[in-house]
mmCIF file of C-alpha atoms and ligand atoms in Angstrom:
data_model
loop_
_atom_site.group_PDB
_atom_site.id
_atom_site.type_symbol
_atom_site.label_atom_id
_atom_site.label_comp_id
_atom_site.label_asym_id
_atom_site.label_seq_id
_atom_site.Cartn_x
_atom_site.Cartn_y
_atom_site.Cartn_z
ATOM 1 C CA UNK A 1 133.984 -8.238 78.149
ATOM 2 C CA UNK A 2 137.800 -10.091 78.650
ATOM 3 C CA UNK A 3 139.428 -8.646 82.398
ATOM 4 C CA UNK A 4 136.729 -9.244 84.734
ATOM 5 C CA UNK A 5 136.504 -12.609 83.636
ATOM 6 C CA UNK A 6 139.387 -13.429 85.155
ATOM 7 C CA UNK A 7 140.070 -10.729 88.465
ATOM 8 C CA UNK A 8 139.223 -13.101 91.415
ATOM 9 C CA UNK A 9 136.309 -11.934 92.827
ATOM 10 C CA UNK A 10 134.532 -13.024 89.451
ATOM 11 C CA UNK A 11 133.916 -16.218 91.669
ATOM 12 C CA UNK A 12 131.407 -14.397 93.574
ATOM 13 C CA UNK A 13 129.894 -12.610 91.437
ATOM 14 C CA UNK A 14 125.491 -14.061 91.545
ATOM 15 C CA UNK A 15 125.017 -16.422 88.667
ATOM 16 C CA UNK A 16 122.074 -14.513 87.350
ATOM 17 C CA UNK A 17 123.873 -11.242 87.483
ATOM 18 C CA UNK A 18 126.547 -12.451 84.692
ATOM 19 C CA UNK A 19 123.727 -13.166 82.464
ATOM 20 C CA UNK A 20 122.779 -9.439 83.018
ATOM 21 C CA UNK A 21 123.598 -6.749 80.228
ATOM 22 C CA UNK A 22 123.422 -2.596 81.951
ATOM 23 C CA UNK A 23 120.286 -1.560 80.722
ATOM 24 C CA UNK A 24 120.382 0.458 77.715
ATOM 25 C CA UNK A 25 118.843 4.193 78.242
ATOM 26 C CA UNK A 26 117.481 6.252 75.307
ATOM 27 C CA UNK A 27 119.723 8.213 74.472
ATOM 28 C CA UNK A 28 120.510 12.084 76.446
ATOM 29 C CA UNK A 29 120.562 15.383 74.010
ATOM 30 C CA UNK A 30 123.870 16.291 75.330
ATOM 31 C CA UNK A 31 125.620 12.899 74.161
ATOM 32 C CA UNK A 32 124.610 13.293 70.717
ATOM 33 C CA UNK A 33 125.806 17.001 70.405
ATOM 34 C CA UNK A 34 128.781 15.353 71.628
ATOM 35 C CA UNK A 35 129.133 12.477 69.625
ATOM 36 C CA UNK A 36 127.209 14.060 65.927
ATOM 37 C CA UNK A 37 127.581 17.746 67.332
ATOM 38 C CA UNK A 38 124.059 18.139 66.145
ATOM 39 C CA UNK A 39 122.708 21.408 68.596
ATOM 40 C CA UNK A 40 118.946 21.425 68.262
ATOM 41 C CA UNK A 41 118.168 18.159 68.480
ATOM 42 C CA UNK A 42 114.481 16.625 69.779
ATOM 43 C CA UNK A 43 114.579 13.570 72.517
ATOM 44 C CA UNK A 44 111.760 11.266 71.407
ATOM 45 C CA UNK A 45 112.765 7.974 73.312
ATOM 46 C CA UNK A 46 112.383 7.515 77.354
ATOM 47 C CA UNK A 47 108.881 8.524 76.711
ATOM 48 C CA UNK A 48 108.390 11.410 79.348
ATOM 49 C CA UNK A 49 106.646 14.641 79.058
ATOM 50 C CA UNK A 50 106.712 16.715 76.315
ATOM 51 C CA UNK A 51 105.232 19.358 78.398
ATOM 52 C CA UNK A 52 107.258 18.672 81.618
ATOM 53 C CA UNK A 53 105.601 19.538 85.246
ATOM 54 C CA UNK A 54 103.112 22.065 86.415
ATOM 55 C CA UNK A 55 104.422 25.088 86.578
ATOM 56 C CA UNK A 56 103.252 24.918 89.922
ATOM 57 C CA UNK A 57 106.391 22.017 90.482
ATOM 58 C CA UNK A 58 108.889 24.347 89.000
ATOM 59 C CA UNK A 59 108.010 27.496 90.989
ATOM 60 C CA UNK A 60 107.861 25.456 94.132
ATOM 61 C CA UNK A 61 111.333 23.750 92.998
ATOM 62 C CA UNK A 62 113.148 27.168 92.823
ATOM 63 C CA UNK A 63 111.794 28.702 96.233
ATOM 64 C CA UNK A 64 112.799 25.063 98.039
ATOM 65 C CA UNK A 65 115.995 25.108 96.545
ATOM 66 C CA UNK A 66 117.800 27.967 98.567
ATOM 67 C CA UNK A 67 116.386 26.415 100.859
ATOM 68 C CA UNK A 68 117.737 23.846 104.258
ATOM 69 C CA UNK A 69 119.435 21.333 102.203
ATOM 70 C CA UNK A 70 121.543 20.119 105.129
ATOM 71 C CA UNK A 71 118.456 17.867 106.247
ATOM 72 C CA UNK A 72 117.451 14.622 105.196
ATOM 73 C CA UNK A 73 114.835 14.092 103.441
ATOM 74 C CA UNK A 74 111.473 12.722 105.026
ATOM 75 C CA UNK A 75 111.752 9.012 105.291
ATOM 76 C CA UNK A 76 108.252 8.230 105.712
ATOM 77 C CA UNK A 77 106.812 10.513 102.822
ATOM 78 C CA UNK A 78 104.381 11.625 105.750
ATOM 79 C CA UNK A 79 101.743 14.161 102.500
ATOM 80 C CA UNK A 80 102.357 12.632 99.322
ATOM 81 C CA UNK A 81 101.845 9.121 100.567
ATOM 82 C CA UNK A 82 98.740 10.716 102.932
ATOM 83 C CA UNK A 83 97.398 12.238 99.278
ATOM 84 C CA UNK A 84 97.789 8.823 97.637
ATOM 85 C CA UNK A 85 96.016 6.873 100.327
ATOM 86 C CA UNK A 86 93.714 9.099 99.045
ATOM 87 C CA UNK A 87 93.727 9.254 95.704
ATOM 88 C CA UNK A 88 93.562 5.223 95.545
ATOM 89 C CA UNK A 89 91.357 4.444 98.054
ATOM 90 C CA UNK A 90 93.601 3.142 101.203
ATOM 91 C CA UNK A 91 95.878 3.855 104.022
ATOM 92 C CA UNK A 92 98.732 5.035 104.497
ATOM 93 C CA UNK A 93 100.502 1.217 104.984
ATOM 94 C CA UNK A 94 99.524 0.680 101.861
ATOM 95 C CA UNK A 95 101.735 2.822 100.265
ATOM 96 C CA UNK A 96 105.879 2.341 99.142
ATOM 97 C CA UNK A 97 107.492 4.974 97.543
ATOM 98 C CA UNK A 98 109.858 5.358 95.566
ATOM 99 C CA UNK A 99 112.450 6.372 93.576
ATOM 100 C CA UNK A 100 111.149 5.503 90.792
ATOM 101 C CA UNK A 101 109.079 2.764 90.840
ATOM 102 C CA UNK A 102 112.051 0.995 89.153
ATOM 103 C CA UNK A 103 114.107 0.367 92.876
ATOM 104 C CA UNK A 104 109.754 -1.032 93.547
ATOM 105 C CA UNK A 105 110.487 -3.810 90.743
ATOM 106 C CA UNK A 106 113.507 -4.669 91.911
ATOM 107 C CA UNK A 107 111.897 -4.012 96.046
ATOM 108 C CA UNK A 108 109.686 -7.209 95.027
ATOM 109 C CA UNK A 109 112.472 -8.732 93.500
ATOM 110 C CA UNK A 110 114.406 -8.951 96.716
ATOM 111 C CA UNK A 111 112.043 -9.693 99.157
ATOM 112 C CA UNK A 112 110.527 -13.341 96.679
ATOM 113 C CA UNK A 113 113.100 -14.130 94.451
ATOM 114 C CA UNK A 114 115.380 -16.122 94.795
ATOM 115 C CA UNK A 115 117.297 -19.235 93.593
ATOM 116 C CA UNK A 116 114.902 -21.853 93.968
ATOM 117 C CA UNK A 117 112.229 -19.303 92.897
ATOM 118 C CA UNK A 118 111.376 -17.917 89.736
ATOM 119 C CA UNK A 119 109.664 -15.064 88.302
ATOM 120 C CA UNK A 120 106.940 -14.807 85.046
ATOM 121 C CA UNK A 121 107.285 -12.079 82.254
ATOM 122 C CA UNK A 122 105.457 -12.059 78.314
ATOM 123 C CA UNK A 123 109.250 -12.135 76.035
ATOM 124 C CA UNK A 124 108.295 -8.023 74.997
ATOM 125 C CA UNK A 125 107.582 -6.318 78.233
ATOM 126 C CA UNK A 126 109.462 -4.094 79.955
ATOM 127 C CA UNK A 127 113.246 -4.419 80.224
ATOM 128 C CA UNK A 128 113.943 -4.129 83.924
ATOM 129 C CA UNK A 129 111.857 -7.174 85.165
ATOM 130 C CA UNK A 130 114.145 -9.401 83.553
ATOM 131 C CA UNK A 131 117.564 -7.146 84.829
ATOM 132 C CA UNK A 132 115.317 -7.591 88.192
ATOM 133 C CA UNK A 133 114.947 -11.508 88.743
ATOM 134 C CA UNK A 134 118.194 -11.632 86.907
ATOM 135 C CA UNK A 135 119.573 -10.019 89.415
ATOM 136 C CA UNK A 136 118.359 -11.821 92.131
ATOM 137 C CA UNK A 137 120.305 -15.328 90.874
ATOM 138 C CA UNK A 138 115.642 -16.417 90.097
ATOM 139 C CA UNK A 139 114.447 -18.040 87.172
ATOM 140 C CA UNK A 140 112.778 -16.331 84.799
ATOM 141 C CA UNK A 141 109.782 -17.567 82.538
ATOM 142 C CA UNK A 142 109.540 -15.598 79.279
ATOM 143 C CA UNK A 143 106.066 -16.511 77.872
ATOM 144 C CA UNK A 144 104.937 -16.011 74.130
ATOM 145 C CA UNK A 145 103.137 -13.546 72.916
ATOM 146 C CA UNK A 146 99.779 -12.936 71.082
ATOM 147 C CA UNK A 147 101.266 -13.074 67.648
ATOM 148 C CA UNK A 148 102.300 -10.483 65.381
ATOM 149 C CA UNK A 149 99.081 -10.648 63.411
ATOM 150 C CA UNK A 150 97.100 -10.688 66.377
ATOM 151 C CA UNK A 151 94.423 -7.555 67.249
ATOM 152 C CA UNK A 152 96.916 -7.451 69.989
ATOM 153 C CA UNK A 153 100.388 -7.919 68.167
ATOM 154 C CA UNK A 154 103.326 -8.536 70.758
ATOM 155 C CA UNK A 155 101.018 -8.398 74.042
ATOM 156 C CA UNK A 156 101.412 -10.247 76.442
ATOM 157 C CA UNK A 157 98.880 -14.057 76.836
ATOM 158 C CA UNK A 158 97.021 -14.157 79.850
ATOM 159 C CA UNK A 159 96.154 -17.387 78.392
ATOM 160 C CA UNK A 160 99.554 -17.953 77.694
ATOM 161 C CA UNK A 161 100.917 -17.626 81.098
ATOM 162 C CA UNK A 162 98.273 -19.052 83.169
ATOM 163 C CA UNK A 163 99.110 -22.471 81.977
ATOM 164 C CA UNK A 164 102.284 -21.953 82.744
ATOM 165 C CA UNK A 165 102.022 -21.372 86.368
ATOM 166 C CA UNK A 166 103.757 -23.378 89.008
ATOM 167 C CA UNK A 167 104.464 -23.985 92.578
ATOM 168 C CA UNK A 168 107.535 -21.808 92.934
ATOM 169 C CA UNK A 169 106.365 -18.909 89.991
ATOM 170 C CA UNK A 170 107.054 -16.186 92.906
ATOM 171 C CA UNK A 171 106.310 -12.894 90.576
ATOM 172 C CA UNK A 172 104.607 -11.934 87.237
ATOM 173 C CA UNK A 173 105.348 -8.912 85.894
ATOM 174 C CA UNK A 174 102.417 -7.091 83.811
ATOM 175 C CA UNK A 175 102.848 -3.545 82.377
ATOM 176 C CA UNK A 176 99.748 -2.790 80.876
ATOM 177 C CA UNK A 177 99.530 -0.425 79.033
ATOM 178 C CA UNK A 178 103.456 -1.971 78.290
ATOM 179 C CA UNK A 179 106.423 -0.844 77.521
ATOM 180 C CA UNK A 180 107.948 -1.096 74.872
ATOM 181 C CA UNK A 181 104.627 -2.583 72.637
ATOM 182 C CA UNK A 182 102.154 0.793 73.516
ATOM 183 C CA UNK A 183 99.650 -3.150 73.902
ATOM 184 C CA UNK A 184 97.892 -3.425 76.954
ATOM 185 C CA UNK A 185 95.086 -6.046 78.954
ATOM 186 C CA UNK A 186 92.152 -6.342 78.233
ATOM 187 C CA UNK A 187 90.577 -5.430 81.750
ATOM 188 C CA UNK A 188 88.163 -8.784 81.947
ATOM 189 C CA UNK A 189 90.673 -11.107 80.618
ATOM 190 C CA UNK A 190 92.862 -9.782 83.348
ATOM 191 C CA UNK A 191 90.053 -10.756 85.947
ATOM 192 C CA UNK A 192 89.392 -14.285 84.005
ATOM 193 C CA UNK A 193 93.963 -14.057 84.902
ATOM 194 C CA UNK A 194 93.902 -12.784 88.473
ATOM 195 C CA UNK A 195 90.730 -15.497 89.608
ATOM 196 C CA UNK A 196 93.649 -18.487 88.140
ATOM 197 C CA UNK A 197 96.563 -16.540 89.539
ATOM 198 C CA UNK A 198 97.306 -19.133 93.150
ATOM 199 C CA UNK A 199 97.542 -16.567 96.386
ATOM 200 C CA UNK A 200 101.743 -17.435 96.776
ATOM 201 C CA UNK A 201 102.476 -15.786 94.013
ATOM 202 C CA UNK A 202 101.899 -12.206 93.908
ATOM 203 C CA UNK A 203 101.216 -10.375 90.910
ATOM 204 C CA UNK A 204 102.518 -7.018 89.232
ATOM 205 C CA UNK A 205 100.718 -5.435 87.724
ATOM 206 C CA UNK A 206 102.801 -2.348 86.191
ATOM 207 C CA UNK A 207 100.586 1.251 85.760
ATOM 208 C CA UNK A 208 102.960 3.938 83.950
ATOM 209 C CA UNK A 209 101.223 4.367 81.400
ATOM 210 C CA UNK A 210 97.613 4.025 83.594
ATOM 211 C CA UNK A 211 96.753 8.116 82.651
ATOM 212 C CA UNK A 212 97.159 7.957 79.299
ATOM 213 C CA UNK A 213 94.994 5.463 78.704
ATOM 214 C CA UNK A 214 91.148 5.608 77.807
ATOM 215 C CA UNK A 215 89.291 5.594 80.740
ATOM 216 C CA UNK A 216 86.869 1.979 79.938
ATOM 217 C CA UNK A 217 90.511 0.310 79.232
ATOM 218 C CA UNK A 218 91.936 0.641 81.902
ATOM 219 C CA UNK A 219 92.081 -2.392 84.696
ATOM 220 C CA UNK A 220 90.183 -2.246 87.983
ATOM 221 C CA UNK A 221 92.801 -2.270 89.805
ATOM 222 C CA UNK A 222 91.562 -0.380 93.207
ATOM 223 C CA UNK A 223 88.932 -3.427 92.615
ATOM 224 C CA UNK A 224 90.688 -6.321 92.582
ATOM 225 C CA UNK A 225 93.124 -5.156 94.210
ATOM 226 C CA UNK A 226 90.871 -5.552 97.388
ATOM 227 C CA UNK A 227 89.496 -9.267 96.330
ATOM 228 C CA UNK A 228 93.357 -10.425 95.673
ATOM 229 C CA UNK A 229 96.012 -9.073 98.030
ATOM 230 C CA UNK A 230 98.897 -10.482 96.631
ATOM 231 C CA UNK A 231 98.151 -8.750 93.489
ATOM 232 C CA UNK A 232 100.653 -4.911 93.657
ATOM 233 C CA UNK A 233 100.205 -1.686 91.431
ATOM 234 C CA UNK A 234 103.425 0.474 90.929
ATOM 235 C CA UNK A 235 102.564 3.897 89.238
ATOM 236 C CA UNK A 236 105.240 6.355 88.623
ATOM 237 C CA UNK A 237 105.878 9.897 88.231
ATOM 238 C CA UNK A 238 107.813 10.269 85.163
ATOM 239 C CA UNK A 239 105.075 10.124 82.711
ATOM 240 C CA UNK A 240 101.987 12.118 83.400
ATOM 241 C CA UNK A 241 104.013 14.351 86.093
ATOM 242 C CA UNK A 242 107.036 15.228 84.179
ATOM 243 C CA UNK A 243 109.333 14.750 86.297
ATOM 244 C CA UNK A 244 111.424 11.975 85.629
ATOM 245 C CA UNK A 245 114.285 13.712 86.473
ATOM 246 C CA UNK A 246 113.517 13.784 89.921
ATOM 247 C CA UNK A 247 112.896 9.982 89.804
ATOM 248 C CA UNK A 248 109.682 8.907 92.317
ATOM 249 C CA UNK A 249 107.572 6.467 91.979
ATOM 250 C CA UNK A 250 104.974 3.919 94.557
ATOM 251 C CA UNK A 251 103.411 0.974 94.597
ATOM 252 C CA UNK A 252 100.323 -0.272 95.968
ATOM 253 C CA UNK A 253 99.621 -2.937 97.720
ATOM 254 C CA UNK A 254 98.081 -5.188 100.750
ATOM 255 C CA UNK A 255 99.375 -3.946 103.912
ATOM 256 C CA UNK A 256 101.185 -7.309 104.525
ATOM 257 C CA UNK A 257 103.203 -6.600 101.869
ATOM 258 C CA UNK A 258 103.919 -3.669 101.591
ATOM 259 C CA UNK A 259 105.585 -4.106 105.451
ATOM 260 C CA UNK A 260 107.395 -6.662 103.455
ATOM 261 C CA UNK A 261 108.993 -4.165 100.714
ATOM 262 C CA UNK A 262 109.681 -1.185 104.118
ATOM 263 C CA UNK A 263 112.051 -3.873 105.233
ATOM 264 C CA UNK A 264 114.559 -3.852 102.407
ATOM 265 C CA UNK A 265 113.709 -0.376 101.404
ATOM 266 C CA UNK A 266 116.877 1.369 101.517
ATOM 267 C CA UNK A 267 115.828 5.047 104.796
ATOM 268 C CA UNK A 268 115.190 8.029 103.085
ATOM 269 C CA UNK A 269 115.553 7.180 99.528
ATOM 270 C CA UNK A 270 113.387 9.940 97.805
ATOM 271 C CA UNK A 271 114.903 13.465 98.774
ATOM 272 C CA UNK A 272 112.811 16.075 99.801
ATOM 273 C CA UNK A 273 112.510 17.892 96.728
ATOM 274 C CA UNK A 274 110.705 15.142 94.715
ATOM 275 C CA UNK A 275 108.809 14.132 97.320
ATOM 276 C CA UNK A 276 107.373 17.953 97.348
ATOM 277 C CA UNK A 277 107.712 18.409 93.454
ATOM 278 C CA UNK A 278 105.651 14.659 93.376
ATOM 279 C CA UNK A 279 102.796 16.550 95.895
ATOM 280 C CA UNK A 280 102.060 19.521 93.660
ATOM 281 C CA UNK A 281 102.031 17.555 90.653
ATOM 282 C CA UNK A 282 99.853 15.842 92.218
ATOM 283 C CA UNK A 283 97.179 18.809 93.174
ATOM 284 C CA UNK A 284 97.919 20.140 89.576
ATOM 285 C CA UNK A 285 94.691 18.145 87.821
ATOM 286 C CA UNK A 286 94.580 20.544 84.869
ATOM 287 C CA UNK A 287 98.146 19.733 83.513
ATOM 288 C CA UNK A 288 97.788 16.693 84.328
ATOM 289 C CA UNK A 289 93.901 17.048 81.956
ATOM 290 C CA UNK A 290 96.243 19.202 79.374
ATOM 291 C CA UNK A 291 98.857 16.154 79.303
ATOM 292 C CA UNK A 292 96.822 13.553 78.786
ATOM 293 C CA UNK A 293 95.030 15.278 76.166
ATOM 294 C CA UNK A 294 98.077 16.268 74.167
ATOM 295 C CA UNK A 295 99.232 12.995 73.512
ATOM 296 C CA UNK A 296 95.842 11.380 73.174
ATOM 297 C CA UNK A 297 95.514 13.394 69.657
ATOM 298 C CA UNK A 298 99.323 13.024 68.805
ATOM 299 C CA UNK A 299 99.393 10.161 69.227
ATOM 300 C CA UNK A 300 96.685 9.736 66.572
ATOM 301 C CA UNK A 301 97.627 12.204 64.309
ATOM 302 C CA UNK A 302 101.319 10.557 64.665
ATOM 303 C CA UNK A 303 100.593 6.886 64.369
ATOM 304 C CA UNK A 304 98.068 7.664 61.304
ATOM 305 C CA UNK A 305 100.705 9.867 59.556
ATOM 306 C CA UNK A 306 103.355 7.180 60.110
ATOM 307 C CA UNK A 307 100.388 5.075 58.150
ATOM 308 C CA UNK A 308 99.640 7.120 55.658
ATOM 309 C CA UNK A 309 103.585 6.424 54.975
ATOM 310 C CA UNK A 310 102.847 3.010 54.401
ATOM 311 C CA UNK A 311 104.831 1.280 57.963
ATOM 312 C CA UNK A 312 102.311 -0.337 60.506
ATOM 313 C CA UNK A 313 102.655 0.997 63.883
ATOM 314 C CA UNK A 314 101.437 -1.206 66.843
ATOM 315 C CA UNK A 315 98.575 -0.551 68.527
ATOM 316 C CA UNK A 316 99.072 1.899 71.490
ATOM 317 C CA UNK A 317 96.946 3.865 74.835
ATOM 318 C CA UNK A 318 100.498 5.111 76.282
ATOM 319 C CA UNK A 319 102.386 7.990 76.001
ATOM 320 C CA UNK A 320 104.715 6.674 72.733
ATOM 321 C CA UNK A 321 103.898 3.939 69.337
ATOM 322 C CA UNK A 322 106.191 1.244 68.563
ATOM 323 C CA UNK A 323 107.089 1.549 65.015
ATOM 324 C CA UNK A 324 107.343 -1.906 61.894
ATOM 325 C CA UNK A 325 109.862 -1.182 59.002
ATOM 326 C CA UNK A 326 109.396 -4.102 58.104
ATOM 327 C CA UNK A 327 113.275 -4.192 57.572
ATOM 328 C CA UNK A 328 116.120 -3.451 60.281
ATOM 329 C CA UNK A 329 115.503 -0.343 61.908
ATOM 330 C CA UNK A 330 119.425 0.444 62.870
ATOM 331 C CA UNK A 331 119.928 2.594 59.776
ATOM 332 C CA UNK A 332 116.986 4.804 60.444
ATOM 333 C CA UNK A 333 117.660 5.153 63.812
ATOM 334 C CA UNK A 334 120.628 6.528 62.386
ATOM 335 C CA UNK A 335 119.596 9.216 59.709
ATOM 336 C CA UNK A 336 117.259 10.379 62.882
ATOM 337 C CA UNK A 337 119.944 11.103 65.260
ATOM 338 C CA UNK A 338 121.951 12.664 62.451
ATOM 339 C CA UNK A 339 119.098 15.105 62.656
ATOM 340 C CA UNK A 340 119.212 15.771 65.251
ATOM 341 C CA UNK A 341 115.874 13.206 66.581
ATOM 342 C CA UNK A 342 116.410 10.807 69.168
ATOM 343 C CA UNK A 343 113.763 7.494 68.841
ATOM 344 C CA UNK A 344 114.887 4.292 70.333
ATOM 345 C CA UNK A 345 116.145 1.321 68.653
ATOM 346 C CA UNK A 346 114.046 -2.069 69.576
ATOM 347 C CA UNK A 347 117.421 -4.538 69.288
ATOM 348 C CA UNK A 348 117.963 -5.188 73.064
ATOM 349 C CA UNK A 349 114.064 -6.338 72.959
ATOM 350 C CA UNK A 350 114.182 -8.732 70.318
ATOM 351 C CA UNK A 351 112.177 -6.180 67.664
ATOM 352 C CA UNK A 352 115.198 -5.049 65.240
ATOM 353 C CA UNK A 353 112.729 -3.805 63.193
ATOM 354 C CA UNK A 354 111.089 -1.479 65.251
ATOM 355 C CA UNK A 355 111.372 2.311 66.415
ATOM 356 C CA UNK A 356 109.753 3.421 69.430
ATOM 357 C CA UNK A 357 108.935 6.918 69.687
ATOM 358 C CA UNK A 358 107.690 8.799 72.261
ATOM 359 C CA UNK A 359 105.352 10.944 71.556
ATOM 360 C CA UNK A 360 106.179 14.793 71.978
ATOM 361 C CA UNK A 361 104.854 19.170 71.040
ATOM 362 C CA UNK A 362 103.366 19.104 68.267
ATOM 363 C CA UNK A 363 106.252 20.423 66.713
ATOM 364 C CA UNK A 364 108.468 17.797 68.452
ATOM 365 C CA UNK A 365 106.445 15.470 66.327
ATOM 366 C CA UNK A 366 105.965 17.160 62.849
ATOM 367 C CA UNK A 367 110.025 17.554 62.423
ATOM 368 C CA UNK A 368 110.089 13.553 63.207
ATOM 369 C CA UNK A 369 107.685 13.028 61.367
ATOM 370 C CA UNK A 370 109.239 15.149 58.213
ATOM 371 C CA UNK A 371 112.853 13.796 59.053
ATOM 372 C CA UNK A 372 112.198 9.813 58.689
ATOM 373 C CA UNK A 373 110.457 11.009 55.036
ATOM 374 C CA UNK A 374 114.048 12.104 54.653
ATOM 375 C CA UNK A 375 115.159 8.847 56.047
ATOM 376 C CA UNK A 376 113.292 6.925 54.158
ATOM 377 C CA UNK A 377 113.924 8.690 51.387
ATOM 378 C CA UNK A 378 117.363 8.251 51.700
HETATM 379 C C1 PLP B 1 106.558 0.366 81.722
HETATM 380 C C2 PLP B 1 107.243 0.626 82.551
HETATM 381 N N1 PLP B 1 106.931 1.185 83.980
HETATM 382 C C3 PLP B 1 108.274 0.550 84.762
HETATM 383 C C4 PLP B 1 108.652 2.386 84.176
HETATM 384 C C5 PLP B 1 110.092 3.027 85.181
HETATM 385 O O1 PLP B 1 109.219 3.782 85.745
HETATM 386 P P1 PLP B 1 110.186 5.505 86.489
HETATM 387 O O2 PLP B 1 110.751 6.492 86.134
HETATM 388 O O3 PLP B 1 109.063 5.492 87.701
HETATM 389 O O4 PLP B 1 111.507 4.030 87.744
HETATM 390 C C6 PLP B 1 108.722 2.674 83.059
HETATM 391 C C7 PLP B 1 109.800 3.662 82.390
HETATM 392 O O5 PLP B 1 110.131 4.003 81.254
HETATM 393 C C8 PLP B 1 108.663 1.859 82.100
HETATM 394 O O6 PLP B 1 108.504 2.228 81.005
#
C-alpha cells in the first residue's frame, strides 16, 4: 500500500516480508452473510471436519470452561505429549506442541532460515511454506511441479527436487497429501529422495491430511525418522480431529531438532482447553474412523459426480477435491457464493481455473453439487 511505503519504519522491514501478501483464508460463513445477506451458507473452503470433534471433546470443554481460567496452561503439555509419544513410538523429547501446525512450520523457519539460506518447496505447495520462508528473508527455491497431464498432475516432483539440492539449502517442505492439489508422494519415491538429501538439510514432511490417505499410500515416516535425524513430521488436530477452532498441531522430530524448536517456541503456546480437547480427540479412535469413512465415501462420490459434469478432478487423498474448470473459475466461485456455498478459489495458488472444495456431509455435498450445476447452466 502506497501510504506504508512512505512511512520511515519501512526502511527496516525485512526484505522478504516486502515480497509477501497476507494469507488468504477461506471465507467465514458470517462474512458471506454480511456481504450477500445469505443466511444458511455452508463452508467447504478450508478442509475442516464436517462432523466436528468427538462428542466427548464437546462435553469436556463445556465442563472445563466453567473451571479455572485464570491459570496459565501446562507449558509442557504433559498428558498430550505422553499420548503423542506413545502413538509415534518416540520419547516425549521428540514432540513439539504448537497452536496449529502452521506455527510449527514457522518455528522451523525461525531456527534454520535467514538471509543466505534457502528453503525448497514445489510450485503448488501449501501457502504457508513461502510465507515462513520469505518472512525470514531466505531464498525460496520453487521447484516446477509434475506436468498437468501426468498421473500426479501438479504434484511434487521429487526427482526435480533432488536435482536442485544445494549446499545452502536448509529446509525442504513437502506435504503428502498436498494442499491445494490433494496429490501425494509415493512412499518408495520419498525413500529414494531421503537417501539423496544431505544430513544438513531438514526435510519437513507435512502430514496434515495423513488420516484421509489409504494406508498403502502412506509414507512410513516413523521408520524413516529412525534412519534420518533430519526428517521431521508435522501433524494437526484441525482436520480429522475436528478442532480447527482451538489451534493444535505438533511436530515429531529427533530430540536435538526438537530442542532447537523449543528454544524459539513462545511459552504457553497451547491454551488449556485446546490441550484437553486434543487429548480427548486422540482417544476417540471410533470418531476418527467415522470421519475417515465418511470422507472416503463422499470424496469418491463427489469426484464421480464432478466427472459426470465433464470436469477434471485432480487425484486426491485428502479431505477435499480440486477441480479444473478449464476456464477462469472466479465467476463460478461467485455464483456458488450467491447460493450460499463457500468454496476456495485457487488464483493465489497460480491455478486460476480451479476451485478447491472440501468434502462435507452428504447433505452439504449434495447442496454443493446442485448449486454447481445451476452455476454452470447459467
Ligand atoms: C498442508 C497443510 N499443512 C498445514 C496446515 C495447517 O494446519 P493447522 O490448522 O494445524 O495450522 C494446513 C491447513 O489447511 C494444510 O493444508
